[in-house]
Structure formats: C-alpha cells, structure tokens
Amino acid sequence: MFGIFDGHGGHACAQAVSERLFYYVAVSLMSHQTLEHMEGAMESMKPLLPILHWLKHPGDSIYKDVTSVHLDHLRVYWQELLDLHMEMGLSIEEALMYSFQRLDSDISLEIQAPLEDEVTRNLSLQVAFSGATACMAHVDGIHLHVANAGDCRAILGVQEDNGMWSCLPLTRDHNAWNQAELSRLKREHPESEDRTIIMEDRLLGVLIPCRAFGDVQLKWSKELQRSVLERGFNTEALNIYQFTPPHYYTPPYLTAEPEVTYHRLRPQDKFLVLASDGLWDMLSNEDVVRLVVGHLTEADQHKTDLAQRPANLGLMQSLLLQRKASGLHEADQNAATRLIRHAIGNNEYGEMEAERLAAMLTLPEDLARMYRDDITVTVVYFNSESIGAYYKGG
C-alpha cells in the first residue's frame, strides 16, 4: 500500500490519516479467522501481532500518546466486521471505500465523545477541524487499485513495444473543474443552492477539493459545531479556524468517500506516480512521465559509464567537467526528488533555473505559501519480468 496525504488548515488531519488509514484497510481485508485471533488476543490481554509492516523513516510518531484511543476505535470496527460473519473479508474495492469513510467518521466522533485527557482532546479537535485529501494505491500481484478523495493524483508511466512512452491517469481530481463532481454536489443539495454550492471555483467559496477527511466545519450542523467548541477549548491557541461559510444550509457538503479505480498491470506498465496537487499545478501528466523516464535513462547511463571504464581520478574529473558543461547538478538520488526540483525550479519555458530553485527553497515559511504549494511525491516501480511471468503462467 502506498499513500499521499495533503493537509490544509494545519498538518494534524493529514498526519493522523497517514498513520491510521492503512490499518483500516488492512483490517477490512482480513479473514474472519484472523479477526477472531486478534479479538481473542485483545480479550485475554495478550500482545497483538503487528498488523502492518511499515516502510518509513525511523522516528517516533508524534501521536504516540493517543494510540490507545485509535486502537479502541479500530477494534470497534473489526468487531463490526466480525458481526457480518464473512469468511474472506471484503473485496479490495469495498475495503478501500469503507476504510476511507469509516476513518473519517471516527475522526468526527472522537471529538464528540467526552475525553478526559486534555492532550488527546486538543489533538482530536485539531484533526477534526483541519482537513486532508488522500490518494492511496493497493498493489496485489498484477492487481492495482487506487482510491482517491480530493485533488491528489495517480498516473501510470507506460512504455509501448515500440519504445514510446505515454501516461495513463488513474484518478480524477475532485474539484470545481470536474463536471461529474459538480453534478454530484448539485444532486445532493436543493436546487435553490445551485448557485452558491461552488463560488469562485471553491466549495461554498472556501475549499478547492470537493472531497476530504476532517473539515467538520463543512460537514457538521452549526449547532453541533457550537456545542463541541463551547466545551472550553482554547481555539486560538490550538489554531482552530472558526468560520461558518455563508449559504451553509444543508450540511454535509464534503465527503471522504473515495473514487476507486482498478487496473490490471501489464508488462508495459513501468511505474506509478502518486503526488499532491502542488506537483500537478506545476507539471502536466506528460511532463511527469518524461522526467521520470529521463531520470531512469540517466541512472542507467551512469551505471554503464562506471562499468565500462576504469575508475581513475582523471576519468572522474572528466565526467564532472562533462556534467558541469551540460549544466547538470549532482544527479538526483530518486525520481521523486527530480520531479519536485523541476516543479519549483522550472521557468515559464519549462527550463530548470538554479537561481529560481534556490529562491523558492529559501523563502520564509509565511511567504512560501504565496509562491508554491507543499509537494509530496511517491514513485513506485513495477517489475515487468514478474508481471510478464504471471501472464505466461509462471
């Protein structure tokens, strides 16, 4: 599983969703027997076997204090799944759909429940009142599912037999420029709101993505928002933005329900790029494929250069001079870094400018937002030989 989580109104919701969503998906896909084992371990207070194997940088989660609350809610979810008495668990598409919506529901309920601990309470409030879009990929052999809620995006880099590269989009942005999304919003609200549901290309004039986790100020009734915030929270210290948009008549206006796409991987599907909207605002799908292919070609060339020639100082010097002459910096260690470098360093002609890149990276935090969005990118490479072997019955 791979995921991109793009926060707005603070980092709290994106952080929470990035750490919790995969657990909900994993539990949704477990067999009845596995869920019974887990429930038995909890009841007899035995240690629970790890549900996920994380591939992430070492470093403690800032959410350590409240993991027990999160586990309690995950357990309620798997107890409900047990009550359904399904032997094999949900299908992948169902698991993704339910997991997105169930986690969002839990985020909303956690702050409505009375919490004794002030740290937990404050954090739950920040998570619920900030928001996050999410795009998640689940790969199982040749079966690729992508679930998307918001304006992150997933594309495949495809190389045809003749060597030509193309791009296959796997998601649609959920925003005001998506006609299907506009129609959905209009169907879900009275005709009298047709003119106010999207204003200045934003949901209720406030939010660009039309699907997201959190953001309870676009989901709860005004009365519920008031009753929760009146419980003595220091909203100013917690940086909670209290604001009810005009024309707020028939909430919820926002959903975390994802759109799920299935793709059967083929040998020509070489890589998957998942990225937040900050990348797609600056580079087209085709630009992104071209840059990843360029990175792969350079990496192969670099290996060939070193393999074919004896590595002596004179050679190294000449290679460095060649690179300097061609205007290249030290080669990026990975394709995602290369994409971000070009997204923020390219000029209006699509050329990389070192001065522009340096300026963009050194802007003070409060100014940076005016010039560039936050950008997160993951590039996933597929093993064409393994995929080919599957089709040959290997």
GROMACS .gro file of C-alpha atoms in nm, residues 73-366:
model
  294
   73HIS     CA    1  -1.186   0.257   1.755
   74LEU     CA    2  -1.008   0.023   1.514
   75ARG     CA    3  -1.116  -0.263   1.741
   76VAL     CA    4  -1.481  -0.150   1.732
   77TYR     CA    5  -1.452  -0.155   1.351
   78TRP     CA    6  -1.315  -0.511   1.339
   79GLN     CA    7  -1.582  -0.624   1.589
   80GLU     CA    8  -1.846  -0.493   1.349
   81LEU     CA    9  -1.677  -0.678   1.063
   82LEU     CA   10  -1.683  -0.997   1.276
   83ASP     CA   11  -2.057  -0.950   1.329
   84LEU     CA   12  -2.103  -0.963   0.950
   85HIS     CA   13  -1.972  -1.327   0.952
   86MET     CA   14  -1.790  -1.302   0.619
   87GLU     CA   15  -1.530  -1.576   0.581
   88MET     CA   16  -1.296  -1.396   0.341
   89GLY     CA   17  -1.325  -1.028   0.431
   90LEU     CA   18  -1.430  -0.752   0.196
   91SER     CA   19  -1.323  -0.713  -0.166
   92ILE     CA   20  -1.037  -0.466  -0.217
   93GLU     CA   21  -1.271  -0.206  -0.366
   94GLU     CA   22  -1.515  -0.238  -0.073
   95ALA     CA   23  -1.227  -0.230   0.177
   96LEU     CA   24  -1.097   0.097   0.034
   97MET     CA   25  -1.444   0.255   0.019
   98TYR     CA   26  -1.536   0.154   0.375
   99SER     CA   27  -1.195   0.239   0.523
  100PHE     CA   28  -1.190   0.598   0.397
  101GLN     CA   29  -1.543   0.664   0.520
  102ARG     CA   30  -1.507   0.479   0.849
  103LEU     CA   31  -1.186   0.660   0.947
  104ASP     CA   32  -1.346   0.995   0.862
  105SER     CA   33  -1.648   0.904   1.072
  106ASP     CA   34  -1.420   0.804   1.364
  107ILE     CA   35  -1.228   1.135   1.337
  108SER     CA   36  -1.562   1.315   1.366
  109LEU     CA   37  -1.693   1.102   1.655
  110GLU     CA   38  -1.370   1.112   1.857
  111ILE     CA   39  -1.409   1.482   1.930
  112GLN     CA   40  -1.781   1.448   2.006
  113ALA     CA   41  -1.715   1.183   2.273
  114PRO     CA   42  -1.617   1.306   2.621
  115LEU     CA   43  -1.238   1.270   2.653
  116GLU     CA   44  -1.076   1.309   2.995
  117ASP     CA   45  -0.721   1.368   2.877
  118GLU     CA   46  -0.662   1.727   2.762
  119VAL     CA   47  -0.379   1.640   2.520
  120THR     CA   48  -0.597   1.381   2.345
  121ARG     CA   49  -0.891   1.619   2.337
  122ASN     CA   50  -0.690   1.906   2.187
  123LEU     CA   51  -0.530   1.683   1.927
  124SER     CA   52  -0.866   1.528   1.827
  125LEU     CA   53  -1.006   1.879   1.781
  126GLN     CA   54  -0.715   1.985   1.561
  127VAL     CA   55  -0.752   1.670   1.349
  128ALA     CA   56  -1.128   1.718   1.302
  129PHE     CA   57  -1.111   2.091   1.223
  130SER     CA   58  -0.818   2.069   0.981
  131GLY     CA   59  -0.853   1.858   0.664
  132ALA     CA   60  -0.667   1.628   0.427
  133THR     CA   61  -0.709   1.490   0.079
  134ALA     CA   62  -0.578   1.138   0.017
  135CYS     CA   63  -0.476   0.915  -0.272
  136MET     CA   64  -0.390   0.555  -0.193
  137ALA     CA   65  -0.272   0.262  -0.405
  138HIS     CA   66  -0.307  -0.106  -0.316
  139VAL     CA   67  -0.091  -0.347  -0.518
  140ASP     CA   68  -0.152  -0.721  -0.502
  141GLY     CA   69   0.037  -0.910  -0.773
  142ILE     CA   70  -0.091  -0.767  -1.101
  143HIS     CA   71  -0.399  -0.613  -0.936
  144LEU     CA   72  -0.371  -0.238  -0.879
  145HIS     CA   73  -0.648  -0.044  -0.702
  146VAL     CA   74  -0.629   0.331  -0.648
  147ALA     CA   75  -0.862   0.515  -0.409
  148ASN     CA   76  -0.877   0.892  -0.430
  149ALA     CA   77  -1.061   1.159  -0.232
  150GLY     CA   78  -0.968   1.514  -0.330
  151ASP     CA   79  -0.714   1.657  -0.572
  152CYS     CA   80  -0.406   1.438  -0.525
  153ARG     CA   81  -0.344   1.237  -0.840
  154ALA     CA   82  -0.211   0.898  -0.959
  155ILE     CA   83  -0.076   0.823  -1.307
  156LEU     CA   84   0.096   0.527  -1.473
  157GLY     CA   85   0.406   0.557  -1.692
  158VAL     CA   86   0.355   0.317  -1.984
  159GLN     CA   87   0.617   0.210  -2.240
  160GLU     CA   88   0.477   0.059  -2.559
  161ASP     CA   89   0.655  -0.214  -2.758
  162ASN     CA   90   0.793   0.049  -2.998
  163GLY     CA   91   0.969   0.223  -2.706
  164MET     CA   92   0.731   0.522  -2.696
  165TRP     CA   93   0.617   0.643  -2.354
  166SER     CA   94   0.267   0.751  -2.259
  167CYS     CA   95   0.070   0.838  -1.948
  168LEU     CA   96  -0.239   0.664  -1.812
  169PRO     CA   97  -0.431   0.869  -1.548
  170LEU     CA   98  -0.584   0.653  -1.272
  171THR     CA   99  -0.771   0.928  -1.083
  172ARG     CA  100  -0.988   1.231  -1.148
  173ASP     CA  101  -0.939   1.549  -0.945
  174HIS     CA  102  -1.237   1.618  -0.720
  175ASN     CA  103  -1.276   1.993  -0.767
  176ALA     CA  104  -1.494   2.252  -0.940
  177TRP     CA  105  -1.340   2.176  -1.281
  178ASN     CA  106  -1.470   1.817  -1.271
  179GLN     CA  107  -1.821   1.818  -1.424
  180ALA     CA  108  -1.915   1.482  -1.268
  181GLU     CA  109  -1.825   1.619  -0.926
  182LEU     CA  110  -2.031   1.935  -0.984
  183SER     CA  111  -2.331   1.722  -1.084
  184ARG     CA  112  -2.291   1.505  -0.772
  185LEU     CA  113  -2.290   1.809  -0.543
  186LYS     CA  114  -2.597   1.954  -0.712
  187ARG     CA  115  -2.782   1.620  -0.681
  188GLU     CA  116  -2.707   1.607  -0.307
  189HIS     CA  117  -2.841   1.956  -0.228
  190PRO     CA  118  -3.160   2.151  -0.308
  191GLU     CA  119  -3.187   2.329  -0.643
  192SER     CA  120  -3.201   2.661  -0.455
  193GLU     CA  121  -2.829   2.611  -0.373
  194ASP     CA  122  -2.713   2.552  -0.731
  195ARG     CA  123  -2.553   2.898  -0.748
  196THR     CA  124  -2.392   2.900  -0.405
  197ILE     CA  125  -2.254   2.548  -0.369
  198ILE     CA  126  -1.950   2.642  -0.581
  199MET     CA  127  -1.837   3.004  -0.569
  200GLU     CA  128  -1.510   3.131  -0.716
  201ASP     CA  129  -1.422   2.769  -0.806
  202ARG     CA  130  -1.435   2.663  -0.439
  203LEU     CA  131  -1.680   2.455  -0.240
  204LEU     CA  132  -1.903   2.718  -0.068
  205GLY     CA  133  -1.634   2.969  -0.170
  206VAL     CA  134  -1.394   2.813   0.084
  207LEU     CA  135  -1.229   2.486  -0.024
  208ILE     CA  136  -1.082   2.382  -0.361
  209PRO     CA  137  -1.110   1.999  -0.318
  210CYS     CA  138  -1.467   1.870  -0.301
  211ARG     CA  139  -1.374   1.555  -0.105
  212ALA     CA  140  -1.156   1.539   0.206
  213PHE     CA  141  -1.106   1.390   0.552
  214GLY     CA  142  -1.177   1.610   0.856
  215ASP     CA  143  -1.304   1.961   0.781
  216VAL     CA  144  -1.601   1.912   1.014
  217GLN     CA  145  -1.693   2.279   0.969
  218LEU     CA  146  -1.818   2.172   0.621
  219LYS     CA  147  -1.985   1.853   0.749
  220TRP     CA  148  -2.146   1.922   1.087
  221SER     CA  149  -2.457   2.128   1.158
  222LYS     CA  150  -2.393   2.475   1.304
  223GLU     CA  151  -2.547   2.355   1.633
  224LEU     CA  152  -2.308   2.059   1.666
  225GLN     CA  153  -2.006   2.278   1.589
  226ARG     CA  154  -2.116   2.525   1.857
  227SER     CA  155  -2.181   2.259   2.121
  228VAL     CA  156  -1.837   2.097   2.068
  229LEU     CA  157  -1.644   2.424   2.066
  230GLU     CA  158  -1.825   2.550   2.377
  231ARG     CA  159  -1.662   2.278   2.587
  232GLY     CA  160  -1.383   2.509   2.693
  233PHE     CA  161  -1.128   2.465   2.413
  234ASN     CA  162  -0.870   2.738   2.364
  235THR     CA  163  -0.937   2.757   1.990
  236GLU     CA  164  -0.693   3.044   1.939
  237ALA     CA  165  -0.402   2.858   2.098
  238LEU     CA  166  -0.494   2.545   1.901
  239ASN     CA  167  -0.511   2.748   1.579
  240ILE     CA  168  -0.871   2.636   1.513
  241TYR     CA  169  -1.027   2.845   1.239
  242GLN     CA  170  -1.386   2.915   1.348
  243PHE     CA  171  -1.583   3.012   1.042
  244THR     CA  172  -1.919   2.912   0.901
  245PRO     CA  173  -1.936   2.999   0.532
  246PRO     CA  174  -2.234   3.196   0.401
  247HIS     CA  175  -2.506   2.984   0.237
  248TYR     CA  176  -2.446   2.696   0.482
  249TYR     CA  177  -2.794   2.541   0.476
  250THR     CA  178  -2.784   2.164   0.419
  251PRO     CA  179  -2.463   2.005   0.552
  252PRO     CA  180  -2.270   1.785   0.495
  253TYR     CA  181  -2.119   1.950   0.188
  254LEU     CA  182  -1.798   1.748   0.196
  255THR     CA  183  -1.736   1.372   0.189
  256ALA     CA  184  -1.432   1.145   0.230
  257GLU     CA  185  -1.587   0.879   0.005
  258PRO     CA  186  -1.315   0.784  -0.243
  259GLU     CA  187  -1.342   0.711  -0.613
  260VAL     CA  188  -1.181   0.368  -0.664
  261THR     CA  189  -1.013   0.266  -0.991
  262TYR     CA  190  -0.898  -0.085  -1.082
  263HIS     CA  191  -0.616  -0.154  -1.330
  264ARG     CA  192  -0.473  -0.492  -1.426
  265LEU     CA  193  -0.099  -0.439  -1.454
  266ARG     CA  194   0.070  -0.528  -1.785
  267PRO     CA  195   0.442  -0.568  -1.866
  268GLN     CA  196   0.435  -0.224  -2.034
  269ASP     CA  197   0.322  -0.053  -1.710
  270LYS     CA  198   0.660   0.059  -1.574
  271PHE     CA  199   0.587   0.297  -1.286
  272LEU     CA  200   0.318   0.469  -1.081
  273VAL     CA  201   0.342   0.830  -0.965
  274LEU     CA  202   0.130   0.946  -0.669
  275ALA     CA  203   0.154   1.315  -0.582
  276SER     CA  204  -0.025   1.601  -0.412
  277ASP     CA  205  -0.179   1.880  -0.620
  278GLY     CA  206   0.128   2.101  -0.565
  279LEU     CA  207   0.310   1.891  -0.827
  280TRP     CA  208   0.025   1.878  -1.081
  281ASP     CA  209  -0.026   2.257  -1.055
  282MET     CA  210   0.326   2.298  -1.196
  283LEU     CA  211   0.378   1.995  -1.424
  284SER     CA  212   0.145   1.815  -1.666
  285ASN     CA  213   0.098   1.436  -1.653
  286GLU     CA  214   0.314   1.407  -1.966
  287ASP     CA  215   0.591   1.624  -1.813
  288VAL     CA  216   0.596   1.399  -1.508
  289VAL     CA  217   0.633   1.080  -1.715
  290ARG     CA  218   0.907   1.244  -1.925
  291LEU     CA  219   1.104   1.350  -1.616
  292VAL     CA  220   1.083   1.005  -1.452
  293VAL     CA  221   1.193   0.840  -1.780
  294GLY     CA  222   1.479   1.092  -1.805
  295HIS     CA  223   1.587   1.001  -1.451
  296LEU     CA  224   1.581   0.627  -1.529
  297THR     CA  225   1.780   0.680  -1.851
  298GLU     CA  226   2.043   0.889  -1.669
  299ALA     CA  227   2.072   0.634  -1.388
  300ASP     CA  228   2.125   0.354  -1.643
  301GLN     CA  229   2.382   0.564  -1.832
  302HIS     CA  230   2.568   0.642  -1.509
  303LYS     CA  231   2.590   0.268  -1.426
  304THR     CA  232   2.713   0.192  -1.780
  305ASP     CA  233   2.978   0.467  -1.765
  306LEU     CA  234   3.120   0.333  -1.441
  307ALA     CA  235   3.101  -0.030  -1.550
  308GLN     CA  236   3.270   0.024  -1.887
  309ARG     CA  237   3.561   0.247  -1.785
  310PRO     CA  238   3.831   0.202  -1.522
  311ALA     CA  239   3.754   0.433  -1.231
  312ASN     CA  240   4.057   0.660  -1.200
  313LEU     CA  241   4.080   1.020  -1.088
  314GLY     CA  242   4.133   1.150  -1.441
  315LEU     CA  243   3.812   0.982  -1.557
  316MET     CA  244   3.618   1.116  -1.261
  317GLN     CA  245   3.746   1.466  -1.333
  318SER     CA  246   3.641   1.445  -1.699
  319LEU     CA  247   3.294   1.312  -1.604
  320LEU     CA  248   3.248   1.601  -1.359
  321LEU     CA  249   3.356   1.853  -1.623
  322GLN     CA  250   3.112   1.698  -1.873
  323ARG     CA  251   2.832   1.727  -1.621
  324LYS     CA  252   2.923   2.086  -1.538
  325ALA     CA  253   2.933   2.175  -1.908
  326SER     CA  254   2.586   2.030  -1.962
  327GLY     CA  255   2.451   2.240  -1.673
  328LEU     CA  256   2.359   1.939  -1.462
  329HIS     CA  257   2.380   1.935  -1.086
  330GLU     CA  258   2.463   1.621  -0.894
  331ALA     CA  259   2.217   1.359  -1.025
  332ASP     CA  260   1.906   1.330  -0.807
  333GLN     CA  261   1.907   1.021  -0.591
  334ASN     CA  262   1.549   0.938  -0.685
  335ALA     CA  263   1.284   1.033  -0.939
  336ALA     CA  264   1.054   1.195  -0.680
  337THR     CA  265   1.327   1.447  -0.588
  338ARG     CA  266   1.379   1.522  -0.956
  339LEU     CA  267   1.006   1.591  -1.002
  340ILE     CA  268   0.996   1.832  -0.706
  341ARG     CA  269   1.315   2.007  -0.828
  342HIS     CA  270   1.153   2.074  -1.166
  343ALA     CA  271   0.813   2.168  -1.022
  344ILE     CA  272   0.962   2.454  -0.821
  345GLY     CA  273   1.273   2.534  -1.027
  346ASN     CA  274   1.137   2.548  -1.384
  347ASN     CA  275   1.085   2.886  -1.551
  348GLU     CA  276   0.790   2.968  -1.778
  349TYR     CA  277   0.968   2.795  -2.071
  350GLY     CA  278   1.000   2.469  -1.879
  351GLU     CA  279   1.375   2.512  -1.825
  352MET     CA  280   1.542   2.447  -1.490
  353GLU     CA  281   1.685   2.766  -1.334
  354ALA     CA  282   1.921   2.719  -1.039
  355GLU     CA  283   1.856   3.074  -0.911
  356ARG     CA  284   1.479   3.023  -0.913
  357LEU     CA  285   1.512   2.687  -0.735
  358ALA     CA  286   1.733   2.840  -0.465
  359ALA     CA  287   1.493   3.132  -0.417
  360MET     CA  288   1.191   2.901  -0.387
  361LEU     CA  289   1.365   2.678  -0.132
  362THR     CA  290   1.484   2.964   0.088
  363LEU     CA  291   1.157   3.159   0.113
  364PRO     CA  292   1.043   3.212   0.473
  365GLU     CA  293   0.758   2.979   0.568
  366ASP     CA  294   0.492   3.252   0.584
   0.00000   0.00000   0.00000
